[in-house]
Short mmCIF file of C-alpha atoms in Angstrom, two decimals:
data_model
loop_
_atom_site.label_atom_id
_atom_site.label_comp_id
_atom_site.label_asym_id
_atom_site.label_seq_id
_atom_site.Cartn_x
_atom_site.Cartn_y
_atom_site.Cartn_z
CA MET A 22 0.03 -0.07 -0.18
CA VAL A 23 0.99 3.76 -0.33
CA VAL A 24 1.29 5.89 2.47
CA LEU A 25 1.04 9.47 1.29
CA VAL A 26 2.56 11.97 3.68
CA PHE A 27 0.82 15.38 2.79
CA ALA A 28 2.10 18.76 4.17
CA HIS A 29 0.28 21.92 3.34
CA PRO A 30 -0.15 24.43 5.96
CA TYR A 31 -2.95 26.10 4.22
CA PRO A 32 -4.81 23.42 2.14
CA ASP A 33 -7.92 25.63 1.84
CA ARG A 34 -5.95 28.26 0.06
CA SER A 35 -4.42 25.47 -2.22
CA ARG A 36 -5.54 24.97 -5.81
CA ALA A 37 -2.27 22.84 -7.15
CA ASN A 38 -1.91 20.53 -4.12
CA ARG A 39 -5.74 19.89 -3.59
CA ARG A 40 -6.23 18.90 -7.12
CA LEU A 41 -3.08 16.71 -7.18
CA LEU A 42 -4.23 15.05 -3.82
CA ASP A 43 -7.97 14.68 -5.00
CA ALA A 44 -6.64 12.66 -8.10
CA VAL A 45 -5.18 9.91 -5.91
CA LYS A 46 -6.68 10.13 -2.39
CA LYS A 47 -9.55 7.76 -3.42
CA LEU A 48 -7.38 5.19 -4.97
CA ASP A 49 -7.57 1.90 -3.19
CA ASP A 50 -4.42 1.29 -1.11
CA VAL A 51 -3.54 4.99 -0.56
CA GLU A 52 -3.78 6.29 3.10
CA VAL A 53 -3.32 10.03 3.07
CA ARG A 54 -1.57 11.61 6.32
CA SER A 55 -2.09 15.22 6.32
CA LEU A 56 0.34 16.36 8.60
CA TYR A 57 -1.18 20.00 9.35
CA ASP A 58 -4.69 18.54 9.95
CA LEU A 59 -3.28 15.76 12.25
CA TYR A 60 -0.76 17.79 14.09
CA PRO A 61 -1.73 21.75 14.29
CA GLY A 62 0.28 21.84 17.21
CA PHE A 63 3.38 20.13 15.76
CA ASP A 64 2.82 17.33 18.36
CA ILE A 65 3.76 14.53 16.18
CA ASP A 66 2.58 11.07 17.38
CA VAL A 67 5.85 9.34 16.42
CA ALA A 68 4.52 5.74 17.07
CA ALA A 69 1.55 6.28 14.75
CA GLU A 70 3.60 7.75 12.21
CA GLN A 71 5.87 4.77 12.15
CA ALA A 72 3.32 2.28 12.37
CA ALA A 73 1.62 3.75 9.16
CA LEU A 74 5.06 3.59 7.34
CA GLU A 75 5.66 0.10 8.50
CA LYS A 76 2.76 -0.93 6.40
CA ALA A 77 3.65 0.93 3.19
CA SER A 78 5.26 -0.62 0.33
CA THR A 79 5.51 3.11 -1.30
CA ILE A 80 5.72 6.36 0.71
CA VAL A 81 4.71 9.51 -0.81
CA TRP A 82 5.91 13.07 0.31
CA GLN A 83 3.71 15.69 -1.33
CA HIS A 84 4.07 19.33 -0.24
CA PRO A 85 4.19 22.90 -1.87
CA THR A 86 7.94 23.93 -1.74
CA TYR A 87 8.75 26.68 0.77
CA TRP A 88 12.24 28.08 1.08
CA TYR A 89 13.55 25.18 -1.49
CA THR A 90 12.47 22.55 0.52
CA VAL A 91 9.79 20.94 2.50
CA PRO A 92 7.62 22.87 4.78
CA GLY A 93 8.58 23.19 8.50
CA LEU A 94 6.00 20.68 9.88
CA MET A 95 7.19 18.02 7.28
CA LYS A 96 11.00 18.69 8.20
CA HIS A 97 9.91 18.20 12.00
CA TRP A 98 8.43 14.88 11.15
CA PHE A 99 11.74 13.91 9.37
CA ASP A 100 13.62 14.76 12.54
CA LYS A 101 11.13 13.09 14.92
CA VAL A 102 9.80 10.10 12.99
CA LEU A 103 13.08 9.03 11.23
CA LEU A 104 15.04 7.67 14.26
CA ARG A 105 18.08 6.07 14.72
CA GLY A 106 17.51 2.44 15.23
CA TRP A 107 14.23 2.48 13.69
CA ALA A 108 15.19 4.26 10.16
CA TYR A 109 18.82 4.04 10.16
CA GLY A 110 21.83 2.75 12.16
CA GLU A 111 22.08 -0.28 14.10
CA GLY A 112 18.62 -2.06 13.81
CA GLY A 113 17.20 0.62 11.93
CA THR A 114 15.81 -1.24 8.86
CA ALA A 115 12.11 -0.18 9.14
CA LEU A 116 11.86 1.48 5.86
CA ARG A 117 14.47 -0.50 4.01
CA GLY A 118 13.49 -1.42 0.37
CA LYS A 119 10.39 0.47 0.46
CA ARG A 120 9.79 2.99 -2.37
CA CYS A 121 9.88 6.87 -1.90
CA LEU A 122 7.94 8.97 -4.48
CA TRP A 123 8.62 12.73 -3.80
CA VAL A 124 5.82 15.14 -5.10
CA PRO A 125 7.00 18.72 -4.59
CA THR A 126 5.20 21.76 -6.14
CA THR A 127 6.62 24.97 -6.88
CA GLY A 128 5.24 28.62 -7.53
CA GLY A 129 8.11 29.58 -9.84
CA ASP A 130 8.38 28.01 -13.19
CA ASP A 131 11.45 26.56 -15.11
CA VAL A 132 12.57 30.09 -15.85
CA ALA A 133 12.58 31.34 -12.23
CA TYR A 134 14.75 28.45 -11.41
CA THR A 135 17.75 29.03 -13.59
CA GLU A 136 20.99 30.77 -12.66
CA SER A 137 19.54 34.13 -13.79
CA GLY A 138 16.07 33.49 -12.62
CA MET A 139 14.77 34.48 -9.15
CA HIS A 140 15.48 31.35 -7.69
CA GLY A 141 19.27 31.10 -8.62
CA ARG A 142 19.62 27.50 -9.70
CA ALA A 143 17.83 24.66 -11.43
CA PHE A 144 15.50 23.09 -9.14
CA GLU A 145 17.64 19.87 -9.27
CA SER A 146 20.14 21.78 -6.96
CA TYR A 147 17.52 21.67 -4.05
CA ILE A 148 16.71 17.70 -4.48
CA PRO A 149 19.64 16.29 -2.58
CA VAL A 150 18.41 17.30 0.90
CA VAL A 151 15.27 15.30 0.31
CA GLU A 152 16.71 12.49 -1.92
CA GLN A 153 19.55 12.02 0.63
CA THR A 154 17.09 11.77 3.54
CA ALA A 155 15.36 9.00 1.81
CA VAL A 156 18.32 6.95 0.51
CA PHE A 157 20.01 7.26 4.09
CA CYS A 158 17.06 5.41 5.37
CA GLY A 159 17.30 2.61 2.57
CA LEU A 160 14.06 3.90 0.58
CA ARG A 161 14.42 3.30 -3.05
CA TRP A 162 14.18 6.80 -4.56
CA GLU A 163 11.78 7.20 -7.57
CA THR A 164 12.14 9.92 -9.98
CA PRO A 165 10.42 12.81 -8.42
CA LEU A 166 7.10 14.12 -9.58
CA ILE A 167 7.97 17.81 -9.57
CA VAL A 168 5.03 20.09 -10.41
CA GLN A 169 6.56 23.64 -11.34
CA GLY A 170 5.00 26.91 -12.06
CA VAL A 171 1.75 26.15 -10.39
CA HIS A 172 0.60 29.85 -9.99
CA ASP A 173 0.46 30.03 -13.77
CA LEU A 174 -0.53 26.35 -14.61
CA SER A 175 -3.71 26.31 -16.50
CA ASP A 176 -6.50 24.07 -15.54
CA GLU A 177 -5.70 21.65 -18.15
CA ALA A 178 -1.82 21.52 -17.50
CA LEU A 179 -2.96 20.99 -13.85
CA ASP A 180 -5.17 18.29 -14.76
CA ALA A 181 -2.64 16.62 -17.02
CA ALA A 182 -0.27 16.82 -13.95
CA ALA A 183 -2.78 15.30 -11.93
CA ASN A 184 -3.27 12.46 -14.27
CA ASN A 185 0.15 11.84 -14.42
CA TYR A 186 0.37 11.54 -10.51
CA ARG A 187 -2.51 9.08 -10.41
CA ALA A 188 -0.60 7.04 -12.92
CA ARG A 189 2.57 6.82 -11.31
CA LEU A 190 0.90 5.76 -7.99
CA GLU A 191 -1.18 3.09 -10.01
CA ALA A 192 1.93 1.85 -11.51
CA LEU A 193 3.79 1.61 -8.05
CA ILE A 194 0.76 0.02 -6.58
CA ALA A 195 0.58 -2.52 -9.23
CA ALA A 196 4.62 -3.25 -8.80
CA ASP A 197 3.82 -3.59 -5.01
CA GLY A 198 0.80 -6.38 -5.98
CA SER A 199 3.37 -8.34 -8.44
CA SER A 200 6.19 -8.39 -6.05
CA SER A 201 4.30 -9.54 -2.87
CA MET B 12 24.63 44.27 15.96
CA VAL B 13 24.40 40.61 15.60
CA VAL B 14 21.14 38.60 15.91
CA LEU B 15 22.14 34.87 16.55
CA VAL B 16 19.28 32.41 15.77
CA PHE B 17 20.24 29.49 17.55
CA ALA B 18 18.47 26.03 16.77
CA HIS B 19 19.05 22.96 19.01
CA PRO B 20 16.27 20.80 19.93
CA TYR B 21 18.52 19.17 22.89
CA PRO B 22 20.95 21.89 24.03
CA ASP B 23 21.88 19.95 27.05
CA ARG B 24 22.87 16.97 25.18
CA SER B 25 24.86 19.34 23.02
CA ARG B 26 28.66 19.35 23.29
CA ALA B 27 29.75 20.86 19.87
CA ASN B 28 26.99 23.81 19.35
CA ARG B 29 27.13 24.52 23.30
CA ARG B 30 30.72 25.23 23.11
CA LEU B 31 30.31 27.11 19.79
CA LEU B 32 27.60 29.14 21.21
CA ASP B 33 29.65 29.94 24.42
CA ALA B 34 32.27 31.34 22.77
CA VAL B 35 30.01 34.11 21.10
CA LYS B 36 27.29 34.76 23.19
CA LYS B 37 28.84 37.26 25.58
CA LEU B 38 30.27 39.39 23.00
CA ASP B 39 28.97 42.82 23.25
CA ASP B 40 26.39 43.37 20.37
CA VAL B 41 25.34 39.65 20.04
CA GLU B 42 21.65 38.88 20.70
CA VAL B 43 20.89 35.01 20.92
CA ARG B 44 17.67 33.80 19.99
CA SER B 45 17.52 30.14 21.03
CA LEU B 46 14.16 28.88 19.00
CA TYR B 47 13.56 25.58 21.06
CA ASP B 48 13.89 27.51 24.45
CA LEU B 49 11.76 30.36 23.07
CA TYR B 50 9.14 28.22 21.25
CA PRO B 51 8.95 24.66 22.54
CA GLY B 52 5.44 24.40 20.98
CA PHE B 53 6.65 25.74 17.80
CA ASP B 54 4.02 28.91 18.23
CA ILE B 55 6.73 31.33 17.03
CA ASP B 56 6.08 34.95 17.78
CA VAL B 57 6.53 36.42 14.29
CA ALA B 58 6.45 40.05 15.21
CA ALA B 59 9.33 39.67 18.08
CA GLU B 60 11.33 37.80 15.53
CA GLN B 61 10.96 40.17 12.68
CA ALA B 62 11.67 43.28 15.22
CA ALA B 63 14.70 41.41 16.39
CA LEU B 64 15.91 41.05 12.68
CA GLU B 65 15.35 44.65 11.82
CA LYS B 66 17.81 45.80 14.65
CA ALA B 67 20.55 43.47 13.24
CA SER B 68 23.56 44.06 10.66
CA THR B 69 24.25 40.68 10.60
CA ILE B 70 22.00 37.53 11.30
CA VAL B 71 23.69 34.06 12.03
CA TRP B 72 21.90 30.85 11.79
CA GLN B 73 23.55 28.27 13.95
CA HIS B 74 22.30 24.69 14.53
CA PRO B 75 23.32 21.08 14.28
CA THR B 76 22.52 19.54 10.56
CA TYR B 77 19.42 17.34 10.82
CA TRP B 78 18.56 15.51 7.58
CA TYR B 79 21.09 17.69 5.49
CA THR B 80 19.55 20.97 6.53
CA VAL B 81 18.08 23.08 9.37
CA PRO B 82 15.93 21.40 12.31
CA GLY B 83 12.32 21.59 11.96
CA LEU B 84 11.80 24.40 14.32
CA MET B 85 14.30 26.69 12.31
CA LYS B 86 12.66 25.70 9.15
CA HIS B 87 9.20 26.56 10.58
CA TRP B 88 10.69 29.89 11.58
CA PHE B 89 11.90 30.46 8.01
CA ASP B 90 8.28 29.65 6.75
CA LYS B 91 6.56 32.04 9.49
CA VAL B 92 9.09 34.92 9.83
CA LEU B 93 10.35 35.26 6.34
CA LEU B 94 7.18 36.80 4.97
CA ARG B 95 6.32 38.20 1.55
CA GLY B 96 5.90 42.04 1.81
CA TRP B 97 8.58 41.82 4.49
CA ALA B 98 11.30 39.66 3.53
CA TYR B 99 10.67 39.47 -0.31
CA GLY B 100 8.20 40.81 -2.71
CA GLU B 101 6.76 44.15 -3.19
CA GLY B 102 7.74 46.11 0.08
CA GLY B 103 9.74 43.36 1.34
CA THR B 104 12.85 44.93 2.19
CA ALA B 105 13.31 44.39 5.61
CA LEU B 106 16.55 42.07 5.36
CA ARG B 107 18.02 43.68 2.36
CA GLY B 108 21.84 44.38 2.70
CA LYS B 109 22.12 42.72 6.02
CA ARG B 110 24.72 39.91 6.43
CA CYS B 111 23.92 36.32 6.94
CA LEU B 112 26.49 33.77 8.39
CA TRP B 113 25.53 30.31 8.44
CA VAL B 114 26.94 28.12 11.22
CA PRO B 115 26.15 24.49 10.78
CA THR B 116 27.59 21.41 12.52
CA THR B 117 27.54 17.89 11.39
CA GLY B 118 27.96 14.75 13.01
CA GLY B 119 29.67 13.04 9.73
CA ASP B 120 33.17 14.04 8.86
CA ASP B 121 34.34 15.04 5.48
CA VAL B 122 34.82 11.43 4.40
CA ALA B 123 31.20 10.83 5.10
CA TYR B 124 30.44 13.40 3.06
CA THR B 125 31.64 11.95 -0.35
CA GLU B 126 30.14 10.03 -2.95
CA SER B 127 31.14 6.92 -1.52
CA GLY B 128 30.50 7.92 1.98
CA MET B 129 27.33 7.57 3.91
CA HIS B 130 25.98 10.94 3.17
CA GLY B 131 26.60 10.59 -0.72
CA ARG B 132 27.77 13.81 -1.76
CA ALA B 133 29.93 16.77 -0.52
CA PHE B 134 28.25 19.25 2.28
CA GLU B 135 28.27 21.69 -0.42
CA SER B 136 25.65 19.90 -2.12
CA TYR B 137 23.20 20.72 0.66
CA ILE B 138 24.18 24.47 0.85
CA PRO B 139 21.92 25.50 -1.95
CA VAL B 140 18.63 25.22 -0.01
CA VAL B 141 19.71 27.69 2.79
CA GLU B 142 22.06 29.67 0.58
CA GLN B 143 19.06 30.74 -1.35
CA THR B 144 16.59 31.37 1.11
CA ALA B 145 19.09 33.85 2.34
CA VAL B 146 19.92 35.46 -0.98
CA PHE B 147 16.23 35.50 -2.04
CA CYS B 148 15.64 37.68 1.13
CA GLY B 149 18.48 40.16 -0.25
CA LEU B 150 20.81 38.97 2.56
CA ARG B 151 24.50 39.27 1.69
CA TRP B 152 25.71 35.56 1.96
CA GLU B 153 29.08 35.26 4.06
CA THR B 154 31.05 32.23 3.56
CA PRO B 155 29.53 29.70 6.01
CA LEU B 156 31.26 28.44 8.98
CA ILE B 157 30.64 24.60 8.86
CA VAL B 158 32.00 22.54 11.70
CA GLN B 159 32.07 19.12 10.39
CA GLY B 160 32.50 15.70 11.97
CA VAL B 161 31.64 16.99 15.52
CA HIS B 162 31.24 13.64 17.16
CA ASP B 163 34.88 12.94 16.77
CA LEU B 164 36.42 16.27 17.12
CA SER B 165 38.82 16.58 20.02
CA ASP B 166 38.52 19.30 22.69
CA GLU B 167 41.26 21.16 21.05
CA ALA B 168 39.82 21.07 17.48
CA LEU B 169 36.48 22.27 18.78
CA ASP B 170 38.16 25.06 20.97
CA ALA B 171 40.12 26.17 17.59
CA ALA B 172 36.43 26.08 15.86
CA ALA B 173 34.89 28.14 18.64
CA ASN B 174 37.90 30.57 18.48
CA ASN B 175 37.37 30.95 14.65
CA TYR B 176 33.62 31.57 15.12
CA ARG B 177 34.45 34.41 17.61
CA ALA B 178 37.06 36.02 15.28
CA ARG B 179 34.51 35.70 12.34
CA LEU B 180 31.63 37.38 14.38
CA GLU B 181 34.06 39.94 15.80
CA ALA B 182 35.29 41.02 12.30
CA LEU B 183 31.59 41.30 11.10
CA ILE B 184 30.75 43.44 14.37
CA ALA B 185 33.65 45.55 13.43
CA ALA B 186 32.56 45.97 9.94
CA ASP B 187 29.35 47.20 11.04
CA GLY B 188 30.84 49.71 13.17
CA SER B 189 32.95 51.16 10.50
CA SER B 190 30.13 51.26 7.85
CA SER B 191 27.87 52.78 10.24
#
């Protein structure tokens, strides 16, 4: 199954993330954990999070990009949930071999993410922090689904991204089924 | 003056960050804001943080590296404090021209931070997220003071790093004095 960890501080104000989430949340075998709904006071239930992840074959991290990486609560979730002896280090094998799909959206488009653009670098330059977090825990890093320039995306382009997202998750669910 | 934003979730268990902080916190013109002490419930006082930063000529971000970047509360501080219309965007000039010194410590040494090491890449690969956050707000990015491999640093090596840190801040304070 897929455990989809979703972090949007203001889901009601979200257009892109909501539409992406709507495209996948009703799939069989997808459990959505909306961190800002579950933990508005940042009091993460570590045992519950770990138990959810243990059931997963694929873990998804979906969020808007804030300051070039995950929002604060998702970073806090990394700090609190991905513990030594569970996620890494001696005896830390809980996540090993599971797949990880990263689904960040960005406001800026690919022109903004250039050396001369307002974000100074290609988005790829900001990937290592999240990718290595996954890899260090033994997760299998899938090609991220990066949805850029969401402020200016047409409804049609957003629907296409959402359909692509659903297809990616369906393929991962099918791969889980055939390997188990 | 220097506003030193310090983020360590467990300062009592810190050896390296405490020693680094002790070397600079008594300097004239240094105000330490220890985020996990001020905001154990993550309820950041945005107005107080912005008021502190407005007084600063130099802003320091000091913290242990967690999952290749800043701890959760400092990421939340970025999200909450560095607001559009204040830190960037139209009218967002509050930080423009101030200096920013980043002081991360890492547990892993420079061998761990290689392609064949446990952290997969040189530490430099993880810098853009924080550097571009500063640059996007118009801060002047100083060469970071990265203290690597703190788990294995001798007391003497740690003292040398602390002395270097103090010298860096004294130079920045002196530069402030001569330019104001």
